[in-house]
Short mmCIF file of N, CA, C and O in Angstrom, two decimals:
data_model
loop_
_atom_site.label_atom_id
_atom_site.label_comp_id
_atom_site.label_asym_id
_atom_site.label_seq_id
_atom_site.Cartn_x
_atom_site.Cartn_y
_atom_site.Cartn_z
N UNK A 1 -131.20 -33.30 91.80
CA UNK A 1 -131.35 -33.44 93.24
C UNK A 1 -131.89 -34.82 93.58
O UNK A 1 -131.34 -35.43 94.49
N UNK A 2 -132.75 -35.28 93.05
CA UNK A 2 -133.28 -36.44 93.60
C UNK A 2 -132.68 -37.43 93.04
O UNK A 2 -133.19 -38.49 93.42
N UNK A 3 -131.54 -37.63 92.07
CA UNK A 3 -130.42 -38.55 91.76
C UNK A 3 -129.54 -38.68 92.67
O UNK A 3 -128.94 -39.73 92.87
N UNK A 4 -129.36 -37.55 93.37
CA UNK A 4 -128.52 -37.14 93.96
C UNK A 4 -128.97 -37.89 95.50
O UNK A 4 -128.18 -38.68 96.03
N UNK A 5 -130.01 -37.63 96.00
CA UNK A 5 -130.68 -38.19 97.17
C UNK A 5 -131.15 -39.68 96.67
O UNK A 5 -131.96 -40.15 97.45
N UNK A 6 -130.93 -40.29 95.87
CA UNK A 6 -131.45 -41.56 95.29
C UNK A 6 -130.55 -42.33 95.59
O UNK A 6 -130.85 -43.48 95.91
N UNK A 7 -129.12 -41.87 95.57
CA UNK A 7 -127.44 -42.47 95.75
C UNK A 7 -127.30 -42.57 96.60
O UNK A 7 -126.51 -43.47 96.88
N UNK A 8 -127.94 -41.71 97.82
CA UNK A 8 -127.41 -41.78 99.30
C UNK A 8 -128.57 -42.48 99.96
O UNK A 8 -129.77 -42.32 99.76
N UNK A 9 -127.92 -43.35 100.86
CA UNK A 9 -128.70 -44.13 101.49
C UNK A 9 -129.23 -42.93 102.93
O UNK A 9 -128.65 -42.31 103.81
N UNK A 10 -130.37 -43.08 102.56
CA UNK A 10 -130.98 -42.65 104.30
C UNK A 10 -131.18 -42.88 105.09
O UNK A 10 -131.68 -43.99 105.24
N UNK A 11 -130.90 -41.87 106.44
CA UNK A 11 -131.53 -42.88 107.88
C UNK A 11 -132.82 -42.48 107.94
O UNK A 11 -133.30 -41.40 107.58
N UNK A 12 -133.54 -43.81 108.61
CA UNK A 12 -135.05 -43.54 108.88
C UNK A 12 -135.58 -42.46 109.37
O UNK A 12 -136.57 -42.05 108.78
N UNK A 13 -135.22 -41.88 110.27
CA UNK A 13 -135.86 -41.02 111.09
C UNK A 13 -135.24 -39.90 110.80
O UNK A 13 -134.67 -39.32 111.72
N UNK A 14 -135.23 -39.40 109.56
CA UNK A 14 -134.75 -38.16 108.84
C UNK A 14 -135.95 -37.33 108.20
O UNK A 14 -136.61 -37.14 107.18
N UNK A 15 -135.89 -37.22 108.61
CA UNK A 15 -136.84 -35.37 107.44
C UNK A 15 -136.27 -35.22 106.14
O UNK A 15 -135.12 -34.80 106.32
N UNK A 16 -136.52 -35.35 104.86
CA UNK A 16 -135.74 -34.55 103.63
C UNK A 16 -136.85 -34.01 102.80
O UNK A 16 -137.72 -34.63 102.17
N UNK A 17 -136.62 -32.52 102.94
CA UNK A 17 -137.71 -31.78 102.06
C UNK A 17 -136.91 -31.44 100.83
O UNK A 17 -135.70 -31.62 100.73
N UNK A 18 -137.78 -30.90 99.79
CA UNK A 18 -137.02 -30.15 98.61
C UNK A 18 -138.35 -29.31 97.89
O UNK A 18 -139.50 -29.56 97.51
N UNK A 19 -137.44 -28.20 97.96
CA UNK A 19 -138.50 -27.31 97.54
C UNK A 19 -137.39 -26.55 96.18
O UNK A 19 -136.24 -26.13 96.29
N UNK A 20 -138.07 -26.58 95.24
CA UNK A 20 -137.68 -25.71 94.25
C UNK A 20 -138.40 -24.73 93.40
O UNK A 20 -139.41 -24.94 92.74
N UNK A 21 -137.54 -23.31 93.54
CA UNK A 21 -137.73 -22.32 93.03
C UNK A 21 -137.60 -22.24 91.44
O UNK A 21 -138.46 -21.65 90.80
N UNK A 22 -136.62 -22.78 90.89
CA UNK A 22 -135.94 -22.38 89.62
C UNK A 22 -136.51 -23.08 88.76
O UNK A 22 -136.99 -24.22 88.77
N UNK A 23 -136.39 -21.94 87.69
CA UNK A 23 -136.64 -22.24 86.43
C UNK A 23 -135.28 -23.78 85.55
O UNK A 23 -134.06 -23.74 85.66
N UNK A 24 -136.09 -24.89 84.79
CA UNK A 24 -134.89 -25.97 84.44
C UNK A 24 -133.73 -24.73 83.87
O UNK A 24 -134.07 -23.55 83.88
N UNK A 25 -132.51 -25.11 83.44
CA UNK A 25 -131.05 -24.46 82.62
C UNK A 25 -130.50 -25.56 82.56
O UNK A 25 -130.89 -26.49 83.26
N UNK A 26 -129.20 -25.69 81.47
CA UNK A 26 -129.03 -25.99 80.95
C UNK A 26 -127.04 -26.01 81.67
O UNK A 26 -126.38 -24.99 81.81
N UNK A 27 -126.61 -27.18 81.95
CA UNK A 27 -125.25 -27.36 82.60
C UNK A 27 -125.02 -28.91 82.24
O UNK A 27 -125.76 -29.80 81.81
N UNK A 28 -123.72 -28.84 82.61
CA UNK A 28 -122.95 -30.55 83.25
C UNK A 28 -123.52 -30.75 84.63
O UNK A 28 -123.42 -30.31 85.78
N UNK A 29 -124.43 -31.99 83.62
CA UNK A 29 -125.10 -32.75 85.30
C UNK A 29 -123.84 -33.17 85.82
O UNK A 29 -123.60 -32.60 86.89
N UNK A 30 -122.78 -34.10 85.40
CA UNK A 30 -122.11 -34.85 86.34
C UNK A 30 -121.73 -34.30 87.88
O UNK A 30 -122.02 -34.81 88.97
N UNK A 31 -120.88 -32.91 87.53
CA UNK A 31 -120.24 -31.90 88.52
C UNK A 31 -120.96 -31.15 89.08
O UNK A 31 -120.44 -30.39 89.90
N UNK A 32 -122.60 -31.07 88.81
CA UNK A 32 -123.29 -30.50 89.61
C UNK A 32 -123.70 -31.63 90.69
O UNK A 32 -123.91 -31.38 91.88
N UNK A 33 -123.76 -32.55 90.25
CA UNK A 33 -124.42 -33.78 90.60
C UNK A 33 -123.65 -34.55 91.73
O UNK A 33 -124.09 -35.28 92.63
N UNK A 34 -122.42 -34.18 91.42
CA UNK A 34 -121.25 -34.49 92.50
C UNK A 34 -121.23 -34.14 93.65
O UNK A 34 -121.32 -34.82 94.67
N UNK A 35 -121.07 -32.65 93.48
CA UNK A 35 -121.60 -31.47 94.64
C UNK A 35 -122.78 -31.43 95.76
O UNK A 35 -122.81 -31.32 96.98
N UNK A 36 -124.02 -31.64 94.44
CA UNK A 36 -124.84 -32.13 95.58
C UNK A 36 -124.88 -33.56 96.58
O UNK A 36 -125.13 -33.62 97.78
N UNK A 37 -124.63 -34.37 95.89
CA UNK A 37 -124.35 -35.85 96.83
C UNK A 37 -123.60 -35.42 97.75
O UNK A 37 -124.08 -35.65 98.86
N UNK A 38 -122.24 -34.67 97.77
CA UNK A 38 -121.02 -34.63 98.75
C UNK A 38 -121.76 -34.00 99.64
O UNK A 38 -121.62 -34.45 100.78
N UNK A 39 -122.77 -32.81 99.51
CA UNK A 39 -123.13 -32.02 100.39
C UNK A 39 -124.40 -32.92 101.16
O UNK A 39 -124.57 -32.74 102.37
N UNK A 40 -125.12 -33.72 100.54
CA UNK A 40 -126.15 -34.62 100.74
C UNK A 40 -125.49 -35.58 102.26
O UNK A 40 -125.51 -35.58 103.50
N UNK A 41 -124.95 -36.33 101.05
CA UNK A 41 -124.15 -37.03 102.23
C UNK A 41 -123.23 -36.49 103.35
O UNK A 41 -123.22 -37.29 104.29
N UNK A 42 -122.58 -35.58 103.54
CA UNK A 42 -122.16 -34.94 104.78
C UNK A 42 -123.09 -33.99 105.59
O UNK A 42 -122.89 -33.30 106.59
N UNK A 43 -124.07 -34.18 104.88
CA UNK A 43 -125.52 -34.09 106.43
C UNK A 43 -125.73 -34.74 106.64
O UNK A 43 -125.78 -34.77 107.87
N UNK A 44 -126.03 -35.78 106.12
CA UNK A 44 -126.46 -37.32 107.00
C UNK A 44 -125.08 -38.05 107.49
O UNK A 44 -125.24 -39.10 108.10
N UNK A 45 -124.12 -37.74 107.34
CA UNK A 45 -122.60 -38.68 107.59
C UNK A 45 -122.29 -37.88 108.89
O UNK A 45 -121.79 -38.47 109.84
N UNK A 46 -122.59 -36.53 108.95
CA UNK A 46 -121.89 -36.09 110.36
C UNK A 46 -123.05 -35.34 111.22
O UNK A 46 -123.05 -34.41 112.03
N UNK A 47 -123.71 -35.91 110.83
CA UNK A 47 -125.44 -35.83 111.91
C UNK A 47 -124.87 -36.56 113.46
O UNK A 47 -124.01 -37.44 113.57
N UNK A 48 -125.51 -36.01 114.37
CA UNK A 48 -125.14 -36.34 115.59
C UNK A 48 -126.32 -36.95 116.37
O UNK A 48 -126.23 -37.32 117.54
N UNK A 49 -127.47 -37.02 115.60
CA UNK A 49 -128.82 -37.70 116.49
C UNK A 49 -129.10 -38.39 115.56
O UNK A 49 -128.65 -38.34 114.41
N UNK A 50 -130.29 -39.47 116.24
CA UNK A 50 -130.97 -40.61 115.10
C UNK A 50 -131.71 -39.95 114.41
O UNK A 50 -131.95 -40.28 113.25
N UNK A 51 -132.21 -38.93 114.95
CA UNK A 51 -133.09 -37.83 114.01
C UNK A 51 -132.58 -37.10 113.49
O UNK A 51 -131.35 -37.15 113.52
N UNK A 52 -133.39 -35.77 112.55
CA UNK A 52 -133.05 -34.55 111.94
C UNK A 52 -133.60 -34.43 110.76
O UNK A 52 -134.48 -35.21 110.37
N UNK A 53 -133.18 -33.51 110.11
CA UNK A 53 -133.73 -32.92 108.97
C UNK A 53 -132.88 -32.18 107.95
O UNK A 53 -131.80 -31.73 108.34
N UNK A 54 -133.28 -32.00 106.60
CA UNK A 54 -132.38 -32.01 105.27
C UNK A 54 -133.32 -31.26 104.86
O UNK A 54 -134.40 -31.76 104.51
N UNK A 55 -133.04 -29.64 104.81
CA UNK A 55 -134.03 -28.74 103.44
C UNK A 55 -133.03 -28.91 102.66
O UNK A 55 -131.89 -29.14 103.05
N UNK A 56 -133.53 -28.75 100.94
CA UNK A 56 -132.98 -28.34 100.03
C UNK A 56 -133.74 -27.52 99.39
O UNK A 56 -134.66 -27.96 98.69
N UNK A 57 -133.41 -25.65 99.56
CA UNK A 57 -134.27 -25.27 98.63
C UNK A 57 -133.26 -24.85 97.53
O UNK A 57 -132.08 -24.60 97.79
N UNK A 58 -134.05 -24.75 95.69
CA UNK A 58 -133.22 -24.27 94.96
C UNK A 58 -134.24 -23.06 94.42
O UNK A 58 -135.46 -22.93 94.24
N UNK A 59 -133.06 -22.26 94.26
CA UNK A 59 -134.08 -20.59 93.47
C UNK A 59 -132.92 -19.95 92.70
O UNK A 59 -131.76 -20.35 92.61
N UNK A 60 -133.55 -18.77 92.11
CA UNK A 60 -132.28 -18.10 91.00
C UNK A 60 -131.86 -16.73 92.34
O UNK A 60 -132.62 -16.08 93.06
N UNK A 61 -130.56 -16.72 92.23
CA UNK A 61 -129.90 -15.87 92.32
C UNK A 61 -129.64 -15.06 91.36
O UNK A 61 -128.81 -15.66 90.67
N UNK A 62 -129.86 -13.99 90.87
CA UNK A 62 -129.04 -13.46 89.45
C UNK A 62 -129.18 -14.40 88.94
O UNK A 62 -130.03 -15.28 88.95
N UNK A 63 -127.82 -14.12 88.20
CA UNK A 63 -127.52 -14.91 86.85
C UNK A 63 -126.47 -16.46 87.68
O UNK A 63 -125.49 -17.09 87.27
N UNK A 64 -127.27 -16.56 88.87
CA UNK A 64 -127.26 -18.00 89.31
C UNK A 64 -128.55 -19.13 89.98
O UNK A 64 -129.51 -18.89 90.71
N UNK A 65 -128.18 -20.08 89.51
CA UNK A 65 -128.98 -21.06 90.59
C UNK A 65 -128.46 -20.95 92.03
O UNK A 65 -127.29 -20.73 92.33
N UNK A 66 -129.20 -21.08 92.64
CA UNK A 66 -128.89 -20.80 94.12
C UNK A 66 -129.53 -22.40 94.91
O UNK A 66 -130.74 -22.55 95.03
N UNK A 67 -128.49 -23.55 95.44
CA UNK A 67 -128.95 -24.59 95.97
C UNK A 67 -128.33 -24.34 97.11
O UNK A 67 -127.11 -24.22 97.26
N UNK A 68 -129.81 -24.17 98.53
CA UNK A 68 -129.20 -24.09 99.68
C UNK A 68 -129.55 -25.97 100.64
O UNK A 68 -130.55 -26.69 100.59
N UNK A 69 -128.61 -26.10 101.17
CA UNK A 69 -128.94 -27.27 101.62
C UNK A 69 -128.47 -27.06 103.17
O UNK A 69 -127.32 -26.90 103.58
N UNK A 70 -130.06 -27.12 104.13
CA UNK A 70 -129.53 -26.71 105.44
C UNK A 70 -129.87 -27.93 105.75
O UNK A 70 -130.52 -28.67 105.02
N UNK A 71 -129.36 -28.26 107.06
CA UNK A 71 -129.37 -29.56 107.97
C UNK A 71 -129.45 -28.63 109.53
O UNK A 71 -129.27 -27.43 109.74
N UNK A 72 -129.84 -29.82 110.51
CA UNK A 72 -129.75 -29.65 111.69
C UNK A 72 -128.55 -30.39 112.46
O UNK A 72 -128.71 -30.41 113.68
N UNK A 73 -127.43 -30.97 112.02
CA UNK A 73 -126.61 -30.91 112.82
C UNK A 73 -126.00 -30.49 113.90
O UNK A 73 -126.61 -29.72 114.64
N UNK A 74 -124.86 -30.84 114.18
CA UNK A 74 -124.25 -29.95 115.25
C UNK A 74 -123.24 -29.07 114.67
O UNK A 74 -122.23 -29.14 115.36
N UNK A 75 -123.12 -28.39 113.81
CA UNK A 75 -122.54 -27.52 113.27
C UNK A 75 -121.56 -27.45 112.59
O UNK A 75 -121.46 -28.44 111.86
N UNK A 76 -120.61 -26.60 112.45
CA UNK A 76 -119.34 -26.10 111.66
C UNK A 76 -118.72 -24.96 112.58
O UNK A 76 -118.65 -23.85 112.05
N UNK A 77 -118.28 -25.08 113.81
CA UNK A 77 -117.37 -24.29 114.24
C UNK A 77 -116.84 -22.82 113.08
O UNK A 77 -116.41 -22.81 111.92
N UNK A 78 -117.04 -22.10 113.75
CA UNK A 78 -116.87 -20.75 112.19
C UNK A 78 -114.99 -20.89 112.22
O UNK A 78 -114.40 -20.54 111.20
N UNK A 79 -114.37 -21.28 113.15
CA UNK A 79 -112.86 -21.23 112.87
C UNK A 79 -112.23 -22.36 111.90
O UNK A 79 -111.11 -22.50 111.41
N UNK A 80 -113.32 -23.05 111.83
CA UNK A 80 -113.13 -24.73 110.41
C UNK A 80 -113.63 -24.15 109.17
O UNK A 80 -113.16 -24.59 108.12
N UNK A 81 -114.69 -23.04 109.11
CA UNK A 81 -115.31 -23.26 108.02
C UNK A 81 -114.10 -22.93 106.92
O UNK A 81 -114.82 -23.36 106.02
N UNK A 82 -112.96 -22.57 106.25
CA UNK A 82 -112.18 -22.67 105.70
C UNK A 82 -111.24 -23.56 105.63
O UNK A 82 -110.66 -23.97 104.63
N UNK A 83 -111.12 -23.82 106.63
CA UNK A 83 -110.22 -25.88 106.80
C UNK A 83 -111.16 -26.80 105.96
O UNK A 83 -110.71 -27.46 105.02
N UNK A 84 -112.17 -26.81 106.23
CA UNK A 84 -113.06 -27.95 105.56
C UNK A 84 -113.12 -28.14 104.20
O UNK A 84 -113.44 -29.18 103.61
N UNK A 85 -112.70 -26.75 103.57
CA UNK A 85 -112.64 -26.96 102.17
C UNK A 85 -111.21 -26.99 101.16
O UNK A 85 -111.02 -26.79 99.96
N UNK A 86 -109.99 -27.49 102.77
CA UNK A 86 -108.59 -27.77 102.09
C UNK A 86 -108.62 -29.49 102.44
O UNK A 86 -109.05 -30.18 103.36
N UNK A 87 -107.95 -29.72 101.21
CA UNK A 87 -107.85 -31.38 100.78
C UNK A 87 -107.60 -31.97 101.91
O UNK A 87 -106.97 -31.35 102.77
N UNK A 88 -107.83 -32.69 102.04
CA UNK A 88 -107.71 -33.83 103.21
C UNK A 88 -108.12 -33.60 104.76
O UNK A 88 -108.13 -34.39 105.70
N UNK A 89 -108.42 -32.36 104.70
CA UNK A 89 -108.89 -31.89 106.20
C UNK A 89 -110.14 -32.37 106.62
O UNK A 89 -110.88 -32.03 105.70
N UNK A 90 -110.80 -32.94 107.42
CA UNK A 90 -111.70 -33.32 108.23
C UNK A 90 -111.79 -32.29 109.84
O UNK A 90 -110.84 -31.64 110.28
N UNK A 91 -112.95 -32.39 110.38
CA UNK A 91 -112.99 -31.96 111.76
C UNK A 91 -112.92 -32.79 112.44
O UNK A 91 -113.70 -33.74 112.34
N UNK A 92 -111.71 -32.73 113.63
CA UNK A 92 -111.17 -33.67 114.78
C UNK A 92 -112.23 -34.73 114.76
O UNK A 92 -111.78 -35.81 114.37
N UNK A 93 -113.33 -34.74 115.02
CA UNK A 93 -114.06 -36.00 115.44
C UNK A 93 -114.99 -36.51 114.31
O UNK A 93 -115.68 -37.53 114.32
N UNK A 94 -114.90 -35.86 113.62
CA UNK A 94 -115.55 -36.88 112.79
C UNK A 94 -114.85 -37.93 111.35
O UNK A 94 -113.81 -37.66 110.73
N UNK A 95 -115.56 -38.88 111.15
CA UNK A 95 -114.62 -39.41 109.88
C UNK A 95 -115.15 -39.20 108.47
O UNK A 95 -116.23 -38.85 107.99
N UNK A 96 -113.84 -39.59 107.96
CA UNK A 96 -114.03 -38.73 106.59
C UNK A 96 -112.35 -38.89 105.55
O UNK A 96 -111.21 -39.06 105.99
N UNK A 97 -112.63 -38.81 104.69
CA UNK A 97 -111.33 -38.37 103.84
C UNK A 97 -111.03 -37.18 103.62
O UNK A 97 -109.89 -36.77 103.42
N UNK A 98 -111.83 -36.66 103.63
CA UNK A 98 -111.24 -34.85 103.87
C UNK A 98 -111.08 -34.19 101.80
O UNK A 98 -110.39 -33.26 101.37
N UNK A 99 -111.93 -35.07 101.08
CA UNK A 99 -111.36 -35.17 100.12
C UNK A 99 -113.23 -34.35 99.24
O UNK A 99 -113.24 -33.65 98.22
N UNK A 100 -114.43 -34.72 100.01
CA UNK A 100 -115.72 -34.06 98.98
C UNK A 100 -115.92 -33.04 99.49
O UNK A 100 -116.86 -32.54 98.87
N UNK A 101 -115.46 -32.09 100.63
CA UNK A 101 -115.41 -30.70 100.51
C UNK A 101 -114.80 -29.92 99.83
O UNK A 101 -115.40 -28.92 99.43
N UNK A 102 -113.73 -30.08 99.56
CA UNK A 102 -112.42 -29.63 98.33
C UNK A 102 -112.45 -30.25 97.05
O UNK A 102 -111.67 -29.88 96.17
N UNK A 103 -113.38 -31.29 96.81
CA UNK A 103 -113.37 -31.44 95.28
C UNK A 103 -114.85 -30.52 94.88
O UNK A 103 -114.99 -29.82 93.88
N UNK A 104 -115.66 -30.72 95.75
CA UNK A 104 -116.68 -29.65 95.87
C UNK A 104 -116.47 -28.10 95.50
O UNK A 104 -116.93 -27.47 94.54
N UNK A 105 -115.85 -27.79 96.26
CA UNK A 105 -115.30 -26.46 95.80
C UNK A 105 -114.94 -26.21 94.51
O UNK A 105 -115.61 -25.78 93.57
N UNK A 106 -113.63 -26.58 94.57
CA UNK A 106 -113.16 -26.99 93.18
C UNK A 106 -114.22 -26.63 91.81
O UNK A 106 -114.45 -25.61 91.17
N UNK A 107 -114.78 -28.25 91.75
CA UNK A 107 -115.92 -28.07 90.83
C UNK A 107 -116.87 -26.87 90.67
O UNK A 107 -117.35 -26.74 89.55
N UNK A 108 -117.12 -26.21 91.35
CA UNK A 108 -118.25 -24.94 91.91
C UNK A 108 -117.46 -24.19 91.16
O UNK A 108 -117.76 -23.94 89.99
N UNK A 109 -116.28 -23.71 91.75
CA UNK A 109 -115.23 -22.40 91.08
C UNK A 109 -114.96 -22.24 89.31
O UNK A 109 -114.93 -21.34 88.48
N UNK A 110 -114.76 -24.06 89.35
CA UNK A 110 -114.40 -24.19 87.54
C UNK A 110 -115.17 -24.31 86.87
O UNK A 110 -114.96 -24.66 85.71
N UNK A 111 -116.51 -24.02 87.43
CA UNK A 111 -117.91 -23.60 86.47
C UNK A 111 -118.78 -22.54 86.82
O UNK A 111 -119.98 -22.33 86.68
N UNK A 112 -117.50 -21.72 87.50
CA UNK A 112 -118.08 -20.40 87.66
C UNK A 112 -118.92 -19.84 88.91
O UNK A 112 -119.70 -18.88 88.93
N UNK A 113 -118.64 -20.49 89.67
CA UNK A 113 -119.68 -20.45 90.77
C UNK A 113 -118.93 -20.04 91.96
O UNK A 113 -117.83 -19.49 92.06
N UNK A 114 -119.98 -20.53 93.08
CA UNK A 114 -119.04 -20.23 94.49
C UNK A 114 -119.90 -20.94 95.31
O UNK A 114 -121.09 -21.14 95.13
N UNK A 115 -119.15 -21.34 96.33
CA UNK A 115 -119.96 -22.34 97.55
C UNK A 115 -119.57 -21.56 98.97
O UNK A 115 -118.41 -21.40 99.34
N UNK A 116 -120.93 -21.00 99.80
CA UNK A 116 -120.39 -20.24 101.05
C UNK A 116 -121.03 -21.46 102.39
O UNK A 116 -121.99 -22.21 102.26
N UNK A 117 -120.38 -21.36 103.28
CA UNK A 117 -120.62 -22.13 104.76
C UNK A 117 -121.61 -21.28 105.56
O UNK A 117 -120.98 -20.32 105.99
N UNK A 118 -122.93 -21.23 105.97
CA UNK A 118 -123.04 -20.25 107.00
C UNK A 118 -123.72 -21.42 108.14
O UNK A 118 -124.79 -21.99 107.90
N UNK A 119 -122.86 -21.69 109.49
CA UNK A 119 -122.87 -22.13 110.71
C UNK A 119 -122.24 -21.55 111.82
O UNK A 119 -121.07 -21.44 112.18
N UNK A 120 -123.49 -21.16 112.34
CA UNK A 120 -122.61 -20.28 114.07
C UNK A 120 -122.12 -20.82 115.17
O UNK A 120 -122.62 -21.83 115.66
N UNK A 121 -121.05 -20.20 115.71
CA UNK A 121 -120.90 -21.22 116.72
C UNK A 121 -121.95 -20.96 117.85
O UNK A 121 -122.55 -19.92 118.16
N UNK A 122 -121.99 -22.58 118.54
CA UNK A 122 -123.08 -22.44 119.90
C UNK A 122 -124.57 -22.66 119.21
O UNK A 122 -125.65 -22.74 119.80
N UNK A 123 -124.32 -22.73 117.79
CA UNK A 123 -125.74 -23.20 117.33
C UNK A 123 -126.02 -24.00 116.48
O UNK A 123 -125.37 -23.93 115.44
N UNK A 124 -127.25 -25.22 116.62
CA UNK A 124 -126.93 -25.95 115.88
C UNK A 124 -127.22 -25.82 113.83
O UNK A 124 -127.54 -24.84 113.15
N UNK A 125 -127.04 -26.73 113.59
CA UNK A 125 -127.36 -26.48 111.62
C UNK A 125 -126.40 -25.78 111.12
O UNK A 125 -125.66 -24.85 111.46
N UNK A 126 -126.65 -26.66 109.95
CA UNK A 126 -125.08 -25.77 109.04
C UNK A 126 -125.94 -25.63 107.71
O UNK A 126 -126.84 -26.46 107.63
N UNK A 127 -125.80 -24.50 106.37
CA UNK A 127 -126.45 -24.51 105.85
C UNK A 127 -124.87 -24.10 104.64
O UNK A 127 -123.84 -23.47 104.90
N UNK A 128 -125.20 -24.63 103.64
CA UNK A 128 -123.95 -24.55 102.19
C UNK A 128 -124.85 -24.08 100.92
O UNK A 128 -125.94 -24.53 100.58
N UNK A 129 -124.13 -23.08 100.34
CA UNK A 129 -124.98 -22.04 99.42
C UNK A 129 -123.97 -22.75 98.35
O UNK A 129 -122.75 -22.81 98.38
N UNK A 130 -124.82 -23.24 97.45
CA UNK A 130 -123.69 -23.18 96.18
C UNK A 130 -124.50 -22.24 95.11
O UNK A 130 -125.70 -22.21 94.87
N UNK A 131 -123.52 -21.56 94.59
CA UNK A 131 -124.07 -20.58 93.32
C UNK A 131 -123.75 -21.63 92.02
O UNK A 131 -122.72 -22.28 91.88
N UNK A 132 -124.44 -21.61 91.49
CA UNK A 132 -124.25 -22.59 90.40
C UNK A 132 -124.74 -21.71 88.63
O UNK A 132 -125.90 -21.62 88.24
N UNK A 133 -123.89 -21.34 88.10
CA UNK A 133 -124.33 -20.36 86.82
C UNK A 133 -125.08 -21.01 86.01
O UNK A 133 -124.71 -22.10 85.57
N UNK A 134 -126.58 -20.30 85.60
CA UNK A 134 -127.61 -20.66 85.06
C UNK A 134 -127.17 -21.05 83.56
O UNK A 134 -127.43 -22.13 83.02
N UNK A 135 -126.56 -20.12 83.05
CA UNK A 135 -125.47 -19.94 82.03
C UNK A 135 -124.43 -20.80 81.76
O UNK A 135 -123.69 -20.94 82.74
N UNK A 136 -124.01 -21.62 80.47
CA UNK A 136 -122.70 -21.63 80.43
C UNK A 136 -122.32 -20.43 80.14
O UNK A 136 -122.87 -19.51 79.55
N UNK A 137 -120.83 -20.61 80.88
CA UNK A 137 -120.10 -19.70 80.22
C UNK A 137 -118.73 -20.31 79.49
O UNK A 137 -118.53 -21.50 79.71
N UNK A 138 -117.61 -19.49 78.49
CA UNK A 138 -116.28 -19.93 78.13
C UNK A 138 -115.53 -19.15 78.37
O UNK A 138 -115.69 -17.93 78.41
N UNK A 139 -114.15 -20.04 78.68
CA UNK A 139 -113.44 -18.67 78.84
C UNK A 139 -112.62 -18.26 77.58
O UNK A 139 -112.95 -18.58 76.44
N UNK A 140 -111.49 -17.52 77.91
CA UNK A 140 -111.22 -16.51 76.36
C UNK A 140 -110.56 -17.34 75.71
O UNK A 140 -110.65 -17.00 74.53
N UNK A 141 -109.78 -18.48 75.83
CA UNK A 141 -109.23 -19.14 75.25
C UNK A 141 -109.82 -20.48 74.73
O UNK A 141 -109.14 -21.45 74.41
N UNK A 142 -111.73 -20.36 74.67
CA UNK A 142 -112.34 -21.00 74.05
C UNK A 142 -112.31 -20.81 72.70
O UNK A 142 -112.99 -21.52 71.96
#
């Protein structure tokens, strides 16, 4: 996490907490490491005030790490939250390549995991759950 927040440049008048629950395990930093920056940086990239704020808490889920990263933005429309995570899609106004929500995913799935959106509409903050397995695992044709 804090490699991860080390890469991204911040705006001043930001809040970034981090609170962690979890016990260290044992994974590929790179693709975890990816994930979090993409998610890092698209709170601060599609922030809509000079201000705001960045929790990151991490804790175990089961037989997962659980990294929630909420922001105060202006949201995720609930009719995008599945657009956002097909290649090249962006939301109308903001910029972007449309390309670290869907490699995000991606990565999450092919190490076993899962990444959920929860942002309402009419309210602000968007918050992204990635499950991240504490565990390696292989599959059968290891």
């Amino acid at each position: 996490i804090e490699d991860a927040l080390d890469m991204q440049p911040q705006r001043e008048r930001f809040q970034v907490s981090v609170q962690n629950d979890a016990a260290p395990f044992v994974t590929e930093r790179t693709p975890l490491e990816t994930v979090l920056r993409n998610l890092i940086s698209n709170a601060f990239k599609h922030h809509d005030r000079e201000s705001g704020s960045l929790k990151i808490h991490v804790s175990h889920a089961d037989r997962f790490c659980l990294f929630a990263i909420t922001d105060d933005g202006p949201g995720i429309p609930s009719a995008s939250h599945e657009r956002v995570f097909r290649m090249f899609q962006t939301l109308a106004d903001t910029a972007g390549t449309g390309i670290g929500l869907a490699l995000s995913k991606r990565l999450v799935e092919s190490h076993g995991g899962r990444i959920e959106i929860d942002s309402a509409d009419g309210v602000r903050g968007t918050t992204f759950r990635v499950f991240w397995p504490r565990f390696q695992w292989r599959s059968s044709n290891e």
